[in-house]
XYZ file of C-alpha atoms in Angstrom:
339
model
C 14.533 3.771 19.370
C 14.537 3.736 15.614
C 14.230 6.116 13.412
C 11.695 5.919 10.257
C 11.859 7.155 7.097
C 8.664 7.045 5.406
C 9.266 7.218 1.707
C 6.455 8.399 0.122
C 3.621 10.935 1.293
C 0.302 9.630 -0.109
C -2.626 8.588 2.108
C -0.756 5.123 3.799
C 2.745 7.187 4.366
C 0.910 10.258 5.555
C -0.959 8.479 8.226
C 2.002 6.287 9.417
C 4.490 8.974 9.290
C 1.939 11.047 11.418
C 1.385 8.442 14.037
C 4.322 7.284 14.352
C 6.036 11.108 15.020
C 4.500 10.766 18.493
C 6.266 7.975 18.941
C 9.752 8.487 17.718
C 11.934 10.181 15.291
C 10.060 10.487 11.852
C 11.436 11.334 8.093
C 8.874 12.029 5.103
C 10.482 11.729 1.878
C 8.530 13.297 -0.502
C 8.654 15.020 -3.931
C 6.375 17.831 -5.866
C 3.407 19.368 -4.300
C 3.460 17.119 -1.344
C 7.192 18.551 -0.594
C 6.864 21.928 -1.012
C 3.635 21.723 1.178
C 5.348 19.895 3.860
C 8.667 21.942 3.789
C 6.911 24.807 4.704
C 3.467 23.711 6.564
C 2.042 21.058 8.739
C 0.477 17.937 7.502
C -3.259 18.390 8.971
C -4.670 14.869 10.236
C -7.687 14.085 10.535
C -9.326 10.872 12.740
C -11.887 10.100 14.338
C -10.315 10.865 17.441
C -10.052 14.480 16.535
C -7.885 16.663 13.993
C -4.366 17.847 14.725
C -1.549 19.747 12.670
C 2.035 17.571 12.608
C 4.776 18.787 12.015
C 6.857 16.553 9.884
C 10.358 16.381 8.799
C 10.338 16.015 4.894
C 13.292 16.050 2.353
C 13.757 14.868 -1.326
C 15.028 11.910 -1.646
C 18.409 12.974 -2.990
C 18.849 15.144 0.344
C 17.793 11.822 2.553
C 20.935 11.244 4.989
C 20.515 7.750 6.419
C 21.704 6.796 9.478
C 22.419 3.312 11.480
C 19.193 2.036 12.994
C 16.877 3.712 10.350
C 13.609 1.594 9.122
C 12.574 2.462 5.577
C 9.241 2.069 5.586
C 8.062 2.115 1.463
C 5.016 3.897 1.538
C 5.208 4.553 -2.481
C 2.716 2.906 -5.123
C 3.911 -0.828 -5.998
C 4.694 0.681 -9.976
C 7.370 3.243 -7.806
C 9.199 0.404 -5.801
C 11.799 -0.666 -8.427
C 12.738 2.543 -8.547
C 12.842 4.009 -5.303
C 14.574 0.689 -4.036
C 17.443 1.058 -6.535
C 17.720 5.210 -5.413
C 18.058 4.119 -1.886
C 20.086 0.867 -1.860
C 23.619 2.065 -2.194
C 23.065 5.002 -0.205
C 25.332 5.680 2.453
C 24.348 4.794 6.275
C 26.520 6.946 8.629
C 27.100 5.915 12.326
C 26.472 8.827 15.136
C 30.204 9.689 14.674
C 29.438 10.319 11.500
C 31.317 7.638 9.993
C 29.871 4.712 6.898
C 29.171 1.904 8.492
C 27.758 0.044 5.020
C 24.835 0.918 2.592
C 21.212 0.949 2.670
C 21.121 -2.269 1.218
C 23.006 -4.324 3.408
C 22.360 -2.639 6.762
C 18.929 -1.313 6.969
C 15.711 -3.297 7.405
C 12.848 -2.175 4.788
C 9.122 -2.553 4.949
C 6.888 -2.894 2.260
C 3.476 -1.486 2.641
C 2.139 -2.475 -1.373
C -0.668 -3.937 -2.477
C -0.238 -6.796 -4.223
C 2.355 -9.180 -4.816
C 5.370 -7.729 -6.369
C 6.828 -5.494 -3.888
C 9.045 -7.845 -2.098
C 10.732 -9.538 -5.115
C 11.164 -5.858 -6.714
C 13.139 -4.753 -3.201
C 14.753 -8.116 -2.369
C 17.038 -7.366 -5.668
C 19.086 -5.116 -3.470
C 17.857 -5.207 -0.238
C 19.064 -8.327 2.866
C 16.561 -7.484 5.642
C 12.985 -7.266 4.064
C 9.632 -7.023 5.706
C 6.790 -7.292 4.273
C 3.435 -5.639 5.626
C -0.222 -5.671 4.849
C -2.057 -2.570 5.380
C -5.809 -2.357 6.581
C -6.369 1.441 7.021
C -9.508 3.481 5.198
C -6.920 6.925 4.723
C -8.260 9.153 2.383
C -5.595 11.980 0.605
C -7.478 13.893 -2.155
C -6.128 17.269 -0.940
C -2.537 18.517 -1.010
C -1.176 18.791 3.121
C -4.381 16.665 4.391
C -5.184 13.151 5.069
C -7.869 11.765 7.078
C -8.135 7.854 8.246
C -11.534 6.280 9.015
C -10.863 3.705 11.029
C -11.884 3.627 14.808
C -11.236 2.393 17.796
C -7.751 2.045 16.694
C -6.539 3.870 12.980
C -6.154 0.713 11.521
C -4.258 -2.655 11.039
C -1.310 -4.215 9.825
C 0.572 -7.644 9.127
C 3.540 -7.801 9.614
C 6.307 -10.753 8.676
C 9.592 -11.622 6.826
C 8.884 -12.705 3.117
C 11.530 -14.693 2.521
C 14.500 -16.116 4.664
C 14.380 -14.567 8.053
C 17.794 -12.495 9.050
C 18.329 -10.704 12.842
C 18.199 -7.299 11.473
C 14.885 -8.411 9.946
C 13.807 -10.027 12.869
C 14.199 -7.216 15.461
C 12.765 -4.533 13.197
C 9.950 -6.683 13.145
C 9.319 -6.657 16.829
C 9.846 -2.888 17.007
C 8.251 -1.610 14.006
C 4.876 -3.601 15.844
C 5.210 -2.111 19.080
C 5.190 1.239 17.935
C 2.589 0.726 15.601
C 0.469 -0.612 18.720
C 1.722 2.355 21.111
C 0.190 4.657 18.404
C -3.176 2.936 18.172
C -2.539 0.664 15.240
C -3.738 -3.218 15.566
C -0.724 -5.380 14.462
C -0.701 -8.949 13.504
C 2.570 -10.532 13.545
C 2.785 -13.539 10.887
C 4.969 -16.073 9.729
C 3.278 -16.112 6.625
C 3.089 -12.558 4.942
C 2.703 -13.744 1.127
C -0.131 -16.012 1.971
C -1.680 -12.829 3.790
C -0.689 -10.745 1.083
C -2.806 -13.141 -1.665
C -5.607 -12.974 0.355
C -5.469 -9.246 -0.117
C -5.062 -8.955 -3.517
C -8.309 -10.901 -3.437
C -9.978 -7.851 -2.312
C -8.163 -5.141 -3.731
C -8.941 -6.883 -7.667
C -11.966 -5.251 -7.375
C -10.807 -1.961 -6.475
C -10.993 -0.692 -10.063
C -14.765 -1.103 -10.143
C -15.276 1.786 -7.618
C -14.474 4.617 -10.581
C -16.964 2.786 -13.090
C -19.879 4.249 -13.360
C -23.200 1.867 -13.113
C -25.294 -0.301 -11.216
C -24.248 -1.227 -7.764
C -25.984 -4.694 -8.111
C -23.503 -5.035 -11.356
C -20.619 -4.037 -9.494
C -21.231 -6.433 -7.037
C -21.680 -9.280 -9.458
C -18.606 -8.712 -11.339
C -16.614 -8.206 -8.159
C -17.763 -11.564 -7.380
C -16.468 -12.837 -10.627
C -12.972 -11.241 -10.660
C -12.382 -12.556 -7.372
C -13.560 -15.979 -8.136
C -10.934 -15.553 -11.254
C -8.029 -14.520 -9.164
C -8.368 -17.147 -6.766
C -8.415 -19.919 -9.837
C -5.567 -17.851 -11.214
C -3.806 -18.117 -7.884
C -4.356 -22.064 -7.131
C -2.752 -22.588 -10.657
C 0.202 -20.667 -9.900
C 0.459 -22.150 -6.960
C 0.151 -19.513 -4.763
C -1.325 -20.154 -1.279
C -4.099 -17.577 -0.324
C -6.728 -17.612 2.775
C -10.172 -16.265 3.541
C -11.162 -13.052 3.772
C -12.276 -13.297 7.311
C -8.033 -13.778 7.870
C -7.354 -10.542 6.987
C -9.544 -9.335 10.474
C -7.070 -8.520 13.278
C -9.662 -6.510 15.319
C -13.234 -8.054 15.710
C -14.666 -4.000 17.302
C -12.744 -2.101 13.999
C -14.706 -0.016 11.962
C -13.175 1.537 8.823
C -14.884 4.214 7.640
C -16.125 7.407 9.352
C -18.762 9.851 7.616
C -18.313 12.648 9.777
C -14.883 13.068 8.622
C -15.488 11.980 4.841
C -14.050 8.939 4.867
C -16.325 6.918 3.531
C -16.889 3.094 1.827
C -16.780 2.743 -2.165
C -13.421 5.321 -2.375
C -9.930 3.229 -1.557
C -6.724 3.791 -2.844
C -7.739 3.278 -6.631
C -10.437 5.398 -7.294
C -8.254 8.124 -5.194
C -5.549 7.845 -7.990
C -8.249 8.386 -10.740
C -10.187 11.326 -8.514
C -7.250 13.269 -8.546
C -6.456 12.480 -12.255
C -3.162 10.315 -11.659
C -1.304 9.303 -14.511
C 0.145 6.740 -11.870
C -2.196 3.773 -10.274
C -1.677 0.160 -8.753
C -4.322 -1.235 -11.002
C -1.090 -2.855 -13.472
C 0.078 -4.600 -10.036
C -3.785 -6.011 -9.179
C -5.442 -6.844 -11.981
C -2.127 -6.707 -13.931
C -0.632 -9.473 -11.304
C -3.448 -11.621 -11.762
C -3.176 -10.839 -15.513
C 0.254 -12.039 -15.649
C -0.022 -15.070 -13.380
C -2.337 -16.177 -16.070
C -0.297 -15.884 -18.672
C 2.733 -17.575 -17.125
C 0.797 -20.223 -15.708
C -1.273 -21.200 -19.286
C -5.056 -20.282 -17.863
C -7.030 -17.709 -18.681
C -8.328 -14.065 -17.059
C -10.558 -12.388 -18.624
C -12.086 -10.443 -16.862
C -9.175 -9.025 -14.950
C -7.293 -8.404 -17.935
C -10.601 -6.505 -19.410
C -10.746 -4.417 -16.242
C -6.899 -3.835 -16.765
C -6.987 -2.532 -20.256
C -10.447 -0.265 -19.398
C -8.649 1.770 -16.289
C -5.164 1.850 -18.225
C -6.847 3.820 -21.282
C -8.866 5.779 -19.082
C -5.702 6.764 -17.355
C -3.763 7.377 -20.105
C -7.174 9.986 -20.929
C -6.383 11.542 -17.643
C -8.696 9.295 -14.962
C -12.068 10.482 -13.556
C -14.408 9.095 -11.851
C -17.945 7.063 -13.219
C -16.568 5.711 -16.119
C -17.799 4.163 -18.904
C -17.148 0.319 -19.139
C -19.037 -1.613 -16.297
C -21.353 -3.148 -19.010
C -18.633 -4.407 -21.622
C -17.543 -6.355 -17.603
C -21.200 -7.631 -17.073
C -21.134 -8.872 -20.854
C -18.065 -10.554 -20.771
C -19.204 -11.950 -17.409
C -22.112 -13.861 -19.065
C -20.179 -14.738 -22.262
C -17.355 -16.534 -19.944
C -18.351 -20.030 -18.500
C -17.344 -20.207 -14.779
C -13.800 -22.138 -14.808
């Protein structure tokens, strides 16, 4: 049975690693706060099945030992991907005797977990046997050592395929990495067409920005509408294939958000970033990717480029929550002729 190593400890990386440690072997890599909680206390998980304390194994990522028949699982922000792909590719794997068998990058399967549609190009510059995932889970981490997930019956849902050319190392991960998602109650959705699942997200996740503006929920709503409707024209010019929302569903009973155990609708992965006053947020690989389709594909964005500049100045003013800037949105809305 594999091994993971979970590389990153946010609200996605805390909830897999945690799952998945009563299934098999489980490494966190982690660095600053989140380390130096989890080197010395449990993670404490809360579902709506109940909360428990895990005990997880978590290292910097200089310390990380790899080992034949490890699955990196990328758990890190789509911004962090070059970077931590480049860290771990020529890493050593060792073989239970201890001796290299090859590196990271030619032996190991990897699995993106990003938003977005940048992750797989950024890893498959080093790395042979890439999967690429789509991740439905309501996790909420807005407290050092705690993470709760929303979803029930099951935690959650993912998609799961190879990107690009398929290899056997690729393959098999594939198969495994699902099966102990399911034994740990996560739905899993095996596809043969991950980017086209992957555009459909990004569909949805454009308007994940809105959700720290302060305003009108009616507003929000309209202009949610609109960036959508942008990225999919955005999209069909670049010739990027994308479904319908509805695609996305792997179980028809799933319910993502619990109250009892704060983990609520209106609060995703964005306005988590700008809650906790990240400097660091996916918003340059959403509205930025739909942004920069535009560009190279001679059509125009408005709207997601606006939303784009507002959240990167308010980040660069330290984040927050209700911000200023829904109403220069609804303007531009009503200045813009639908395309």
């Amino acid at each position: 049975m594999s091994r993971y190593v979970v590389v990153g400890a946010g609200a996605v990386g805390a909830s897999f690693a945690a799952a998945l440690s009563d299934r098999t072997d489980v490494v966190v890599v982690a660095r600053g706060t989140n380390l130096d909680h989890l080197r010395d206390n449990p993670l404490t998980f809360r579902t709506s099945a109940g909360t428990r304390r895990v005990r997880l194994d978590a290292v910097a990522i200089d310390e990380l030992q790899l080992r034949a028949g490890d699955v990196l699982v990328l758990a890190v922000k789509t911004q962090h991907v070059d970077d931590v792909a480049e860290t771990l590719a020529w890493k050593p794997v060792h073989s239970p005797a201890g001796e290299v068998v090859g590196s990271a990058a030619e032996t190991l399967p990897v699995v993106t977990l990003q938003n977005g549609l940048d992750a797989e190009r950024a890893v498959a510059r080093w790395f042979a046997h890439i999967i690429g995932a789509t991740v439905l889970i309501a996790a909420r981490y807005t407290e050092v050592g705690e993470v709760r997930v929303g979803g029930k019956p099951s935690l959650g849902g993912v998609h799961l395929g190879e990107p690009y050319r398929s290899t056997g190392i690729g393959a098999g991960a594939v198969r495994e990495f699902a099966a102990d998602l399911r034994a740990v109650n996560i739905d899993v959705s095996e596809t043969a067409d991950i980017t086209k699942i992957k555009a459909t997200k990004i569909l949805h996740s454009v308007k994940n920005g809105l959700e720290v503006l302060a305003g009108d929920q009616s507003d929000r709503v309209q202009i949610g509408s609109a960036l959508e409707a942008e990225a999919r024209r955005v999209l069909t010019a670049a010739g990027i294939e994308y479904g319908a929302t509805r695609d996305l569903i792997i179980n028809t009973e799933q319910t993502s958000f619990d109250p009892d155990i704060d983990v609520v609708a209106g609060q995703q992965s964005t306005w988590q970033s700008f809650a906790r006053g990240a400097g660091s947020h996916e918003v340059d690989h959403l509205n930025g990717e739909i942004a920069l389709l535009a560009r190279l594909h001679g059509v125009d964005a408005p709207l997601n480029t606006r939303l784009q500049a507002l959240l990167g100045t308010a980040s660069e003013r330290g984040g927050g929550t209700d911000l200023a800037g829904l109403d220069s949105l609804v303007e531009l809305a009503a200045a813009s002729p639908a395309r």
